[in-house]
mmCIF file of C-alpha atoms and ligand atoms in Angstrom:
data_model
loop_
_atom_site.group_PDB
_atom_site.id
_atom_site.type_symbol
_atom_site.label_atom_id
_atom_site.label_comp_id
_atom_site.label_asym_id
_atom_site.label_seq_id
_atom_site.Cartn_x
_atom_site.Cartn_y
_atom_site.Cartn_z
ATOM 1 C CA MET A 91 -70.338 -55.746 17.680
ATOM 2 C CA ASN A 92 -71.739 -52.231 17.709
ATOM 3 C CA GLU A 93 -68.680 -51.269 20.155
ATOM 4 C CA SER A 94 -66.028 -53.399 18.252
ATOM 5 C CA PRO A 95 -63.618 -52.136 15.887
ATOM 6 C CA VAL A 96 -64.024 -53.511 12.434
ATOM 7 C CA LEU A 97 -61.392 -53.227 9.696
ATOM 8 C CA ALA A 98 -62.882 -53.284 6.133
ATOM 9 C CA ILE A 99 -61.147 -53.494 3.025
ATOM 10 C CA GLU A 100 -62.425 -52.439 -0.507
ATOM 11 C CA SER A 101 -60.439 -53.022 -3.791
ATOM 12 C CA SER A 102 -63.179 -54.388 -6.454
ATOM 13 C CA CYS A 103 -62.005 -51.373 -8.982
ATOM 14 C CA ASP A 104 -59.487 -49.016 -8.987
ATOM 15 C CA GLU A 105 -59.198 -47.507 -5.404
ATOM 16 C CA THR A 106 -57.391 -49.643 -2.904
ATOM 17 C CA ALA A 107 -59.095 -48.799 0.497
ATOM 18 C CA ALA A 108 -59.202 -49.498 3.782
ATOM 19 C CA ALA A 109 -61.040 -48.300 6.779
ATOM 20 C CA VAL A 110 -61.881 -48.839 10.587
ATOM 21 C CA VAL A 111 -65.570 -48.372 11.974
ATOM 22 C CA VAL A 112 -67.208 -48.858 15.207
ATOM 23 C CA GLY A 113 -70.954 -49.186 15.004
ATOM 24 C CA ARG A 114 -71.910 -45.934 12.838
ATOM 25 C CA ARG A 115 -68.758 -44.142 13.550
ATOM 26 C CA VAL A 116 -65.803 -44.143 11.070
ATOM 27 C CA LEU A 117 -62.681 -44.187 12.664
ATOM 28 C CA SER A 118 -60.316 -44.048 9.924
ATOM 29 C CA ASN A 119 -61.207 -44.114 5.900
ATOM 30 C CA VAL A 120 -57.909 -44.296 3.625
ATOM 31 C CA ILE A 121 -57.963 -44.530 -0.249
ATOM 32 C CA ALA A 122 -55.175 -45.016 -2.665
ATOM 33 C CA SER A 123 -56.522 -44.115 -6.004
ATOM 34 C CA GLN A 124 -55.351 -45.616 -9.181
ATOM 35 C CA ALA A 125 -57.184 -42.988 -11.255
ATOM 36 C CA GLU A 126 -53.693 -41.239 -12.656
ATOM 37 C CA MET A 127 -52.438 -44.620 -13.810
ATOM 38 C CA HIS A 128 -55.612 -45.424 -15.422
ATOM 39 C CA GLU A 129 -55.821 -41.628 -16.811
ATOM 40 C CA LYS A 130 -53.769 -42.512 -20.112
ATOM 41 C CA TRP A 131 -55.488 -45.700 -20.977
ATOM 42 C CA GLY A 132 -59.042 -43.460 -20.793
ATOM 43 C CA GLY A 133 -60.412 -46.419 -18.179
ATOM 44 C CA VAL A 134 -59.544 -48.960 -15.898
ATOM 45 C CA VAL A 135 -57.100 -51.851 -17.215
ATOM 46 C CA PRO A 136 -57.727 -55.021 -14.994
ATOM 47 C CA GLU A 137 -54.471 -56.432 -15.008
ATOM 48 C CA ALA A 138 -52.743 -53.150 -14.117
ATOM 49 C CA ALA A 139 -55.246 -52.543 -11.534
ATOM 50 C CA ALA A 140 -54.639 -55.986 -9.630
ATOM 51 C CA ARG A 141 -50.984 -55.350 -9.695
ATOM 52 C CA ALA A 142 -51.540 -51.943 -8.198
ATOM 53 C CA HIS A 143 -53.806 -53.308 -5.567
ATOM 54 C CA VAL A 144 -51.031 -55.831 -4.506
ATOM 55 C CA GLU A 145 -48.509 -53.047 -3.992
ATOM 56 C CA ALA A 146 -50.721 -50.381 -2.030
ATOM 57 C CA ILE A 147 -52.945 -53.132 0.322
ATOM 58 C CA VAL A 148 -50.433 -53.502 2.871
ATOM 59 C CA PRO A 149 -49.557 -49.838 3.692
ATOM 60 C CA VAL A 150 -53.211 -48.832 3.012
ATOM 61 C CA VAL A 151 -54.479 -51.532 5.422
ATOM 62 C CA ARG A 152 -51.453 -50.352 8.016
ATOM 63 C CA ASN A 153 -52.316 -46.881 7.697
ATOM 64 C CA ALA A 154 -56.096 -47.390 8.418
ATOM 65 C CA VAL A 155 -55.261 -49.047 11.668
ATOM 66 C CA MET A 156 -52.844 -46.605 12.681
ATOM 67 C CA SER A 157 -54.895 -43.476 11.673
ATOM 68 C CA ALA A 158 -57.701 -44.991 13.785
ATOM 69 C CA GLY A 159 -55.391 -44.914 16.810
ATOM 70 C CA LEU A 160 -55.760 -48.820 17.388
ATOM 71 C CA ARG A 161 -53.183 -51.870 17.325
ATOM 72 C CA TYR A 162 -54.021 -55.013 15.134
ATOM 73 C CA SER A 163 -54.932 -56.986 18.532
ATOM 74 C CA GLU A 164 -57.702 -54.423 18.999
ATOM 75 C CA LEU A 165 -59.582 -55.327 15.888
ATOM 76 C CA ARG A 166 -62.545 -57.609 16.344
ATOM 77 C CA ALA A 167 -63.653 -58.530 12.909
ATOM 78 C CA VAL A 168 -62.549 -58.089 9.169
ATOM 79 C CA ALA A 169 -64.840 -57.274 6.384
ATOM 80 C CA VAL A 170 -63.856 -57.232 2.746
ATOM 81 C CA THR A 171 -66.005 -56.675 -0.566
ATOM 82 C CA ASN A 172 -66.091 -59.824 -2.503
ATOM 83 C CA ARG A 173 -68.442 -59.200 -5.151
ATOM 84 C CA PRO A 174 -69.126 -57.959 -7.926
ATOM 85 C CA GLY A 175 -65.981 -56.223 -9.595
ATOM 86 C CA LEU A 176 -62.809 -57.010 -11.399
ATOM 87 C CA VAL A 177 -61.846 -60.476 -10.530
ATOM 88 C CA GLY A 178 -58.138 -59.894 -10.039
ATOM 89 C CA ALA A 179 -58.857 -56.783 -8.159
ATOM 90 C CA LEU A 180 -61.514 -58.598 -5.608
ATOM 91 C CA SER A 181 -59.064 -61.364 -5.352
ATOM 92 C CA VAL A 182 -56.312 -59.144 -3.770
ATOM 93 C CA GLY A 183 -58.373 -57.683 -0.960
ATOM 94 C CA VAL A 184 -60.006 -60.817 -0.185
ATOM 95 C CA THR A 185 -56.714 -62.703 0.134
ATOM 96 C CA ALA A 186 -55.395 -59.950 2.333
ATOM 97 C CA ALA A 187 -58.577 -60.039 4.617
ATOM 98 C CA LYS A 188 -58.170 -63.822 5.235
ATOM 99 C CA ALA A 189 -54.895 -63.569 6.216
ATOM 100 C CA ILE A 190 -55.838 -60.887 8.485
ATOM 101 C CA SER A 191 -58.769 -62.887 9.906
ATOM 102 C CA HIS A 192 -56.308 -66.193 10.145
ATOM 103 C CA THR A 193 -53.693 -64.335 11.744
ATOM 104 C CA LEU A 194 -55.811 -62.292 14.241
ATOM 105 C CA LYS A 195 -58.344 -65.156 14.668
ATOM 106 C CA ILE A 196 -61.150 -62.870 14.215
ATOM 107 C CA PRO A 197 -64.265 -63.303 12.151
ATOM 108 C CA LEU A 198 -64.302 -62.542 8.335
ATOM 109 C CA ILE A 199 -67.155 -61.309 6.561
ATOM 110 C CA GLY A 200 -67.475 -60.773 2.665
ATOM 111 C CA ILE A 201 -69.665 -57.760 1.611
ATOM 112 C CA HIS A 202 -71.723 -57.105 -1.723
ATOM 113 C CA HIS A 203 -70.036 -53.676 -2.976
ATOM 114 C CA LEU A 204 -73.564 -52.225 -3.776
ATOM 115 C CA GLU A 205 -74.774 -52.916 -0.277
ATOM 116 C CA GLY A 206 -71.785 -50.951 1.087
ATOM 117 C CA HIS A 207 -73.015 -48.135 -1.261
ATOM 118 C CA LEU A 208 -76.413 -48.622 0.058
ATOM 119 C CA LEU A 209 -75.466 -48.579 3.999
ATOM 120 C CA SER A 210 -72.882 -45.715 3.510
ATOM 121 C CA ILE A 211 -75.925 -43.439 4.943
ATOM 122 C CA LEU A 212 -75.239 -45.062 8.204
ATOM 123 C CA ALA A 213 -72.567 -42.716 8.631
ATOM 124 C CA ILE A 214 -75.035 -39.825 8.898
ATOM 125 C CA GLU A 215 -76.220 -38.648 12.378
ATOM 126 C CA GLY A 216 -79.781 -39.175 13.472
ATOM 127 C CA ASP A 217 -82.197 -42.283 12.716
ATOM 128 C CA ILE A 218 -82.183 -43.570 8.970
ATOM 129 C CA PRO A 219 -85.796 -44.538 8.222
ATOM 130 C CA PHE A 220 -86.806 -47.995 6.927
ATOM 131 C CA PRO A 221 -87.944 -48.784 4.574
ATOM 132 C CA HIS A 222 -86.661 -45.993 2.025
ATOM 133 C CA LEU A 223 -86.177 -45.744 -1.555
ATOM 134 C CA ALA A 224 -82.209 -45.500 -2.901
ATOM 135 C CA LEU A 225 -80.924 -44.364 -5.878
ATOM 136 C CA ILE A 226 -77.769 -45.864 -6.425
ATOM 137 C CA VAL A 227 -75.506 -44.371 -9.143
ATOM 138 C CA SER A 228 -72.008 -45.379 -9.684
ATOM 139 C CA GLY A 229 -69.609 -46.188 -12.905
ATOM 140 C CA GLY A 230 -71.383 -49.384 -13.229
ATOM 141 C CA HIS A 231 -74.671 -49.106 -11.928
ATOM 142 C CA THR A 232 -77.635 -46.498 -11.831
ATOM 143 C CA GLU A 233 -80.743 -48.394 -9.793
ATOM 144 C CA LEU A 234 -83.553 -47.590 -7.999
ATOM 145 C CA VAL A 235 -83.721 -49.713 -4.726
ATOM 146 C CA ALA A 236 -86.354 -50.469 -2.131
ATOM 147 C CA VAL A 237 -84.356 -50.711 1.110
ATOM 148 C CA GLN A 238 -86.526 -52.617 3.399
ATOM 149 C CA ALA A 239 -83.697 -53.025 6.380
ATOM 150 C CA PRO A 240 -80.120 -53.667 6.252
ATOM 151 C CA GLY A 241 -79.867 -56.540 4.380
ATOM 152 C CA GLY A 242 -82.999 -56.839 2.643
ATOM 153 C CA TYR A 243 -83.113 -54.760 -0.933
ATOM 154 C CA ASN A 244 -85.424 -55.097 -3.893
ATOM 155 C CA ILE A 245 -84.342 -53.385 -7.396
ATOM 156 C CA LEU A 246 -87.306 -51.642 -8.587
ATOM 157 C CA GLY A 247 -85.694 -50.370 -11.667
ATOM 158 C CA GLU A 248 -82.166 -49.984 -13.461
ATOM 159 C CA THR A 249 -80.337 -48.621 -16.614
ATOM 160 C CA ARG A 250 -81.282 -50.318 -19.940
ATOM 161 C CA ASP A 251 -77.602 -49.549 -21.081
ATOM 162 C CA ASP A 252 -74.893 -47.248 -19.729
ATOM 163 C CA ALA A 253 -74.903 -46.307 -15.951
ATOM 164 C CA ALA A 254 -74.932 -42.615 -15.041
ATOM 165 C CA GLY A 255 -71.254 -42.622 -14.352
ATOM 166 C CA GLU A 256 -70.631 -43.891 -17.522
ATOM 167 C CA ALA A 257 -72.436 -41.262 -19.067
ATOM 168 C CA PHE A 258 -70.157 -38.643 -17.181
ATOM 169 C CA ASP A 259 -66.962 -40.362 -17.900
ATOM 170 C CA LYS A 260 -67.663 -40.965 -22.044
ATOM 171 C CA GLY A 261 -69.033 -37.303 -22.243
ATOM 172 C CA ALA A 262 -65.618 -36.163 -20.546
ATOM 173 C CA ARG A 263 -63.532 -38.096 -22.985
ATOM 174 C CA LEU A 264 -65.261 -36.721 -25.961
ATOM 175 C CA LEU A 265 -65.014 -33.333 -24.449
ATOM 176 C CA GLY A 266 -61.197 -33.990 -24.074
ATOM 177 C CA LEU A 267 -61.596 -33.485 -20.213
ATOM 178 C CA GLY A 268 -59.920 -36.743 -19.037
ATOM 179 C CA TYR A 269 -60.756 -39.613 -16.664
ATOM 180 C CA PRO A 270 -62.557 -40.103 -14.374
ATOM 181 C CA GLY A 271 -65.100 -37.805 -15.870
ATOM 182 C CA GLY A 272 -67.648 -36.722 -13.195
ATOM 183 C CA LEU A 273 -65.489 -34.157 -11.082
ATOM 184 C CA ALA A 274 -64.018 -33.168 -14.601
ATOM 185 C CA ILE A 275 -67.470 -32.593 -15.968
ATOM 186 C CA GLN A 276 -68.568 -30.934 -12.648
ATOM 187 C CA ASN A 277 -65.501 -28.424 -12.704
ATOM 188 C CA ALA A 278 -65.959 -27.506 -16.295
ATOM 189 C CA ALA A 279 -69.901 -27.034 -15.933
ATOM 190 C CA SER A 280 -69.564 -24.696 -13.105
ATOM 191 C CA SER A 281 -68.743 -21.977 -15.656
ATOM 192 C CA GLY A 282 -70.966 -22.999 -18.247
ATOM 193 C CA ASN A 283 -74.630 -22.298 -19.622
ATOM 194 C CA PRO A 284 -76.751 -25.511 -18.924
ATOM 195 C CA ASN A 285 -79.072 -24.631 -21.617
ATOM 196 C CA ALA A 286 -76.850 -24.116 -24.303
ATOM 197 C CA TYR A 287 -76.721 -27.409 -26.099
ATOM 198 C CA PRO A 288 -80.069 -29.252 -25.737
ATOM 199 C CA LEU A 289 -79.325 -33.046 -25.293
ATOM 200 C CA PRO A 290 -81.901 -35.793 -25.085
ATOM 201 C CA GLU A 291 -82.974 -37.308 -21.971
ATOM 202 C CA GLY A 292 -83.432 -41.075 -22.512
ATOM 203 C CA LEU A 293 -86.617 -42.749 -21.487
ATOM 204 C CA ARG A 294 -88.211 -39.734 -20.263
ATOM 205 C CA LYS A 295 -91.769 -41.370 -19.775
ATOM 206 C CA SER A 296 -90.606 -44.494 -17.734
ATOM 207 C CA ALA A 297 -89.984 -43.839 -14.136
ATOM 208 C CA TYR A 298 -88.119 -46.831 -13.038
ATOM 209 C CA GLU A 299 -85.948 -47.479 -16.130
ATOM 210 C CA PHE A 300 -82.871 -45.304 -17.211
ATOM 211 C CA SER A 301 -81.242 -44.951 -20.520
ATOM 212 C CA PHE A 302 -77.989 -42.992 -21.152
ATOM 213 C CA SER A 303 -76.327 -44.456 -24.182
ATOM 214 C CA GLY A 304 -78.229 -41.934 -26.526
ATOM 215 C CA LEU A 305 -76.673 -39.259 -24.838
ATOM 216 C CA LYS A 306 -73.090 -40.288 -25.462
ATOM 217 C CA THR A 307 -74.180 -40.840 -29.141
ATOM 218 C CA ALA A 308 -75.505 -36.975 -28.967
ATOM 219 C CA VAL A 309 -72.497 -35.479 -27.211
ATOM 220 C CA ASN A 310 -70.384 -37.460 -29.972
ATOM 221 C CA ARG A 311 -72.804 -35.533 -32.527
ATOM 222 C CA LEU A 312 -72.502 -32.353 -31.027
ATOM 223 C CA VAL A 313 -68.604 -32.404 -31.050
ATOM 224 C CA ASP A 314 -68.328 -33.204 -34.605
ATOM 225 C CA SER A 315 -70.691 -31.006 -35.855
ATOM 226 C CA THR A 316 -69.665 -27.667 -33.888
ATOM 227 C CA PRO A 317 -66.544 -26.074 -35.056
ATOM 228 C CA ASN A 318 -66.194 -23.866 -31.736
ATOM 229 C CA LEU A 319 -67.671 -26.022 -29.223
ATOM 230 C CA ASN A 320 -67.787 -24.114 -25.697
ATOM 231 C CA VAL A 321 -66.680 -26.825 -23.430
ATOM 232 C CA ALA A 322 -67.812 -25.382 -20.359
ATOM 233 C CA ASP A 323 -71.335 -25.079 -21.927
ATOM 234 C CA ALA A 324 -71.064 -28.543 -23.433
ATOM 235 C CA ALA A 325 -70.270 -29.896 -19.804
ATOM 236 C CA ALA A 326 -73.123 -28.091 -18.046
ATOM 237 C CA SER A 327 -75.457 -29.104 -20.453
ATOM 238 C CA LEU A 328 -74.378 -32.799 -20.232
ATOM 239 C CA GLN A 329 -74.397 -32.535 -16.471
ATOM 240 C CA GLU A 330 -77.945 -30.851 -16.433
ATOM 241 C CA THR A 331 -79.344 -33.599 -18.657
ATOM 242 C CA ILE A 332 -77.954 -36.380 -16.377
ATOM 243 C CA VAL A 333 -79.151 -34.705 -13.252
ATOM 244 C CA ARG A 334 -82.568 -33.928 -14.643
ATOM 245 C CA SER A 335 -83.217 -37.547 -15.686
ATOM 246 C CA LEU A 336 -82.254 -39.002 -12.508
ATOM 247 C CA SER A 337 -83.781 -36.607 -10.172
ATOM 248 C CA ARG A 338 -86.996 -36.808 -12.109
ATOM 249 C CA LYS A 339 -87.356 -40.415 -11.999
ATOM 250 C CA ALA A 340 -86.171 -40.826 -8.451
ATOM 251 C CA LEU A 341 -88.618 -37.912 -7.198
ATOM 252 C CA GLU A 342 -91.530 -39.317 -9.219
ATOM 253 C CA ALA A 343 -90.806 -43.109 -7.773
ATOM 254 C CA VAL A 344 -90.420 -41.620 -4.486
ATOM 255 C CA GLU A 345 -93.780 -39.996 -4.629
ATOM 256 C CA GLU A 346 -95.447 -42.706 -5.871
ATOM 257 C CA LEU A 347 -94.339 -45.320 -3.539
ATOM 258 C CA GLY A 348 -95.138 -43.300 -0.564
ATOM 259 C CA TYR A 349 -91.771 -43.705 1.276
ATOM 260 C CA SER A 350 -90.630 -40.931 3.669
ATOM 261 C CA ALA A 351 -87.189 -40.838 2.594
ATOM 262 C CA LEU A 352 -84.881 -41.169 -0.329
ATOM 263 C CA SER A 353 -81.251 -41.570 -0.396
ATOM 264 C CA LEU A 354 -78.526 -40.959 -2.876
ATOM 265 C CA VAL A 355 -75.389 -43.304 -3.018
ATOM 266 C CA GLY A 356 -72.601 -44.282 -5.212
ATOM 267 C CA GLY A 357 -69.674 -42.298 -6.855
ATOM 268 C CA VAL A 358 -72.048 -39.982 -8.839
ATOM 269 C CA ALA A 359 -73.729 -39.039 -5.588
ATOM 270 C CA ALA A 360 -70.785 -36.612 -5.185
ATOM 271 C CA ASN A 361 -72.108 -34.362 -7.997
ATOM 272 C CA GLN A 362 -73.333 -31.184 -6.247
ATOM 273 C CA SER A 363 -75.855 -30.469 -8.851
ATOM 274 C CA LEU A 364 -77.749 -33.724 -8.278
ATOM 275 C CA ARG A 365 -77.481 -33.545 -4.393
ATOM 276 C CA ASP A 366 -79.028 -30.057 -4.614
ATOM 277 C CA ARG A 367 -81.869 -31.072 -7.163
ATOM 278 C CA LEU A 368 -82.735 -33.921 -4.822
ATOM 279 C CA GLN A 369 -82.371 -32.213 -1.740
ATOM 280 C CA ALA A 370 -84.887 -29.351 -3.116
ATOM 281 C CA GLY A 371 -87.119 -32.205 -4.454
ATOM 282 C CA CYS A 372 -87.309 -34.012 -1.301
ATOM 283 C CA GLN A 373 -88.145 -30.674 0.479
ATOM 284 C CA ARG A 374 -90.743 -29.924 -1.721
ATOM 285 C CA LEU A 375 -92.357 -33.383 -1.292
ATOM 286 C CA GLY A 376 -91.780 -33.195 2.525
ATOM 287 C CA ILE A 377 -89.528 -36.145 2.898
ATOM 288 C CA GLN A 378 -86.208 -36.670 4.219
ATOM 289 C CA PHE A 379 -83.013 -36.845 1.816
ATOM 290 C CA LEU A 380 -80.133 -38.798 2.998
ATOM 291 C CA THR A 381 -76.639 -38.771 1.401
ATOM 292 C CA PRO A 382 -73.277 -39.547 2.887
ATOM 293 C CA PRO A 383 -70.530 -36.978 3.077
ATOM 294 C CA LEU A 384 -68.551 -37.068 -0.185
ATOM 295 C CA SER A 385 -65.684 -39.202 1.172
ATOM 296 C CA LEU A 386 -68.140 -41.881 1.277
ATOM 297 C CA CYS A 387 -69.711 -41.477 -2.239
ATOM 298 C CA THR A 388 -66.845 -42.680 -4.465
ATOM 299 C CA ASP A 389 -65.463 -46.081 -3.447
ATOM 300 C CA ASN A 390 -64.359 -46.439 -0.081
ATOM 301 C CA ALA A 391 -63.890 -49.084 2.402
ATOM 302 C CA ALA A 392 -65.826 -47.243 5.307
ATOM 303 C CA MET A 393 -69.251 -48.061 3.507
ATOM 304 C CA ILE A 394 -67.895 -51.945 3.487
ATOM 305 C CA GLY A 395 -67.390 -51.556 7.321
ATOM 306 C CA LEU A 396 -70.732 -49.945 7.959
ATOM 307 C CA ALA A 397 -72.464 -52.610 6.022
ATOM 308 C CA ALA A 398 -70.291 -55.450 7.652
ATOM 309 C CA VAL A 399 -71.480 -54.156 11.190
ATOM 310 C CA THR A 400 -75.273 -54.681 10.504
ATOM 311 C CA ARG A 401 -74.325 -58.348 8.988
ATOM 312 C CA LEU A 402 -71.945 -58.990 11.918
ATOM 313 C CA SER A 403 -74.433 -57.913 14.697
ATOM 314 C CA ARG A 404 -77.103 -60.387 13.079
ATOM 315 C CA GLY A 405 -74.324 -63.228 14.064
ATOM 316 C CA GLU A 406 -73.499 -63.714 10.082
ATOM 317 C CA GLN A 407 -69.786 -64.164 9.292
ATOM 318 C CA ASP A 408 -67.989 -66.345 6.514
ATOM 319 C CA SER A 409 -65.418 -68.897 6.468
ATOM 320 C CA LEU A 410 -61.721 -68.654 5.131
ATOM 321 C CA ASP A 411 -62.763 -70.596 1.513
ATOM 322 C CA LEU A 412 -64.953 -67.059 0.931
ATOM 323 C CA ASP A 413 -64.905 -66.769 -2.916
ATOM 324 C CA VAL A 414 -65.039 -63.648 -5.126
ATOM 325 C CA TRP A 415 -67.668 -63.190 -7.738
ATOM 326 C CA PRO A 416 -67.403 -60.782 -10.638
ATOM 327 C CA ASN A 417 -71.102 -60.492 -10.993
ATOM 328 C CA SER A 418 -73.480 -60.645 -8.435
ATOM 329 C CA GLU A 419 -77.171 -59.476 -7.719
ATOM 330 C CA LEU A 420 -77.902 -57.273 -4.670
ATOM 331 C CA PRO A 421 -78.977 -59.823 -1.757
ATOM 332 C CA ARG A 422 -82.580 -59.649 -1.858
ATOM 333 C CA LEU A 423 -84.089 -61.597 1.117
ATOM 334 C CA LEU A 424 -83.884 -60.353 4.957
ATOM 335 C CA ALA A 425 -81.393 -62.702 6.424
ATOM 336 C CA ILE A 426 -82.646 -62.223 10.000
HETATM 337 O O1 LIG B 59 -69.077 -45.676 -6.985
HETATM 338 P P1 LIG B 59 -67.698 -45.329 -7.852
HETATM 339 O O2 LIG B 59 -66.702 -44.758 -7.075
HETATM 340 O O3 LIG B 59 -67.272 -46.725 -8.437
HETATM 341 C C1 LIG B 59 -67.936 -47.651 -9.105
HETATM 342 O O4 LIG B 59 -68.345 -48.520 -8.052
HETATM 343 O O5 LIG B 59 -68.442 -47.507 -10.079
HETATM 344 O O6 LIG B 59 -68.487 -44.180 -8.915
HETATM 345 C C2 LIG B 59 -67.416 -44.123 -9.912
HETATM 346 C C3 LIG B 59 -68.019 -43.440 -10.697
HETATM 347 C C4 LIG B 59 -67.422 -42.510 -11.955
HETATM 348 O O7 LIG B 59 -67.936 -42.962 -13.288
HETATM 349 C C5 LIG B 59 -67.278 -40.994 -11.722
HETATM 350 O O8 LIG B 59 -66.973 -40.309 -12.910
HETATM 351 C C6 LIG B 59 -68.393 -40.680 -11.025
HETATM 352 O O9 LIG B 59 -68.730 -41.774 -10.186
HETATM 353 N N1 LIG B 59 -68.255 -39.221 -10.077
HETATM 354 C C7 LIG B 59 -69.026 -38.301 -10.266
HETATM 355 C C8 LIG B 59 -68.470 -37.426 -9.444
HETATM 356 N N2 LIG B 59 -67.462 -38.002 -8.927
HETATM 357 C C9 LIG B 59 -67.235 -39.384 -9.146
HETATM 358 N N3 LIG B 59 -69.986 -38.254 -11.348
HETATM 359 C C10 LIG B 59 -70.408 -36.954 -11.341
HETATM 360 N N4 LIG B 59 -70.042 -35.863 -10.735
HETATM 361 C C11 LIG B 59 -68.940 -36.110 -9.790
HETATM 362 N N5 LIG B 59 -68.731 -35.150 -8.777
HETATM 363 ZN ZN1 LIG B 60 -68.646 -48.371 -6.073
#
């Protein structure tokens, strides 16, 4: 399976994505984003997302196969995110993957979205040390995960309330910077002073738990009580508070647990300030810092393909009655 082209599909939220991977090489990675459509609502509307996936899925898959320089007949397996996510959105990808599996008579495999994020680092050149500690930061999750090996994960801590991506998105909405908020905050922050407006760092003393809901309340209060708010300074202060909280805890945890590497994955891993802070922290601790290229941080299908290769090479596959699961825990036990 390591040298066979695998087509992967991801449609769990608001990106319709398809990719082709061979082993750890990403041959194509195509993404049709619905962000513009959801922007006017300030968030993802599930029904509209599902309909947009229906329209985009066929051209996106075709584009992924063609830009990999392949014909459909050269694909050896099809992988798809089947959990967790919006049920209507997931169903579109899973239905397409089943049709492709049935028509081409190739194996089908369902992948957990977070396993995709965790294994997105396989796209980096060089050896990936296992076990290592992972910080997953996305729109729906903020978790510290012990990655024993591909397929074996142990959640060591998570957020008590909002995810880090939600903190960026809600903060951006309060500051009038639009949706999705992470990149908008990063851009506005580049000309701001991160120490201008002190904001609370949630659960400062607890190493393995995060909390970001107080931050949203504090930004709300700041906006209401500051007539001439400097938006760049507010964005920089918000980014600094989130980055400080995430990096402090991840570095404390990795040091305490004695792992030789820390990975940073998920949409918020695209944040340059967070990447720089963790890179510097890992260097200080003398451990390896692993993070995928920006194109593999926010939702994409290449990471689903990379995770699928590890499962297919262990002989796993699913049948055509593969289900979708809107809620689902990360696979905990090694299926070797
Ligand atoms: O992993 P992802 O694409 O989707 C989920 O699985 O949730 O993560 C999306 C999140 C959004 O909250 C978005 O605002 C955030 O990632 N994000 C960023 C940046 N780019 C995307 N947050 C901070 N800085 C960025 N540059
Ligand atoms: Zn994601």
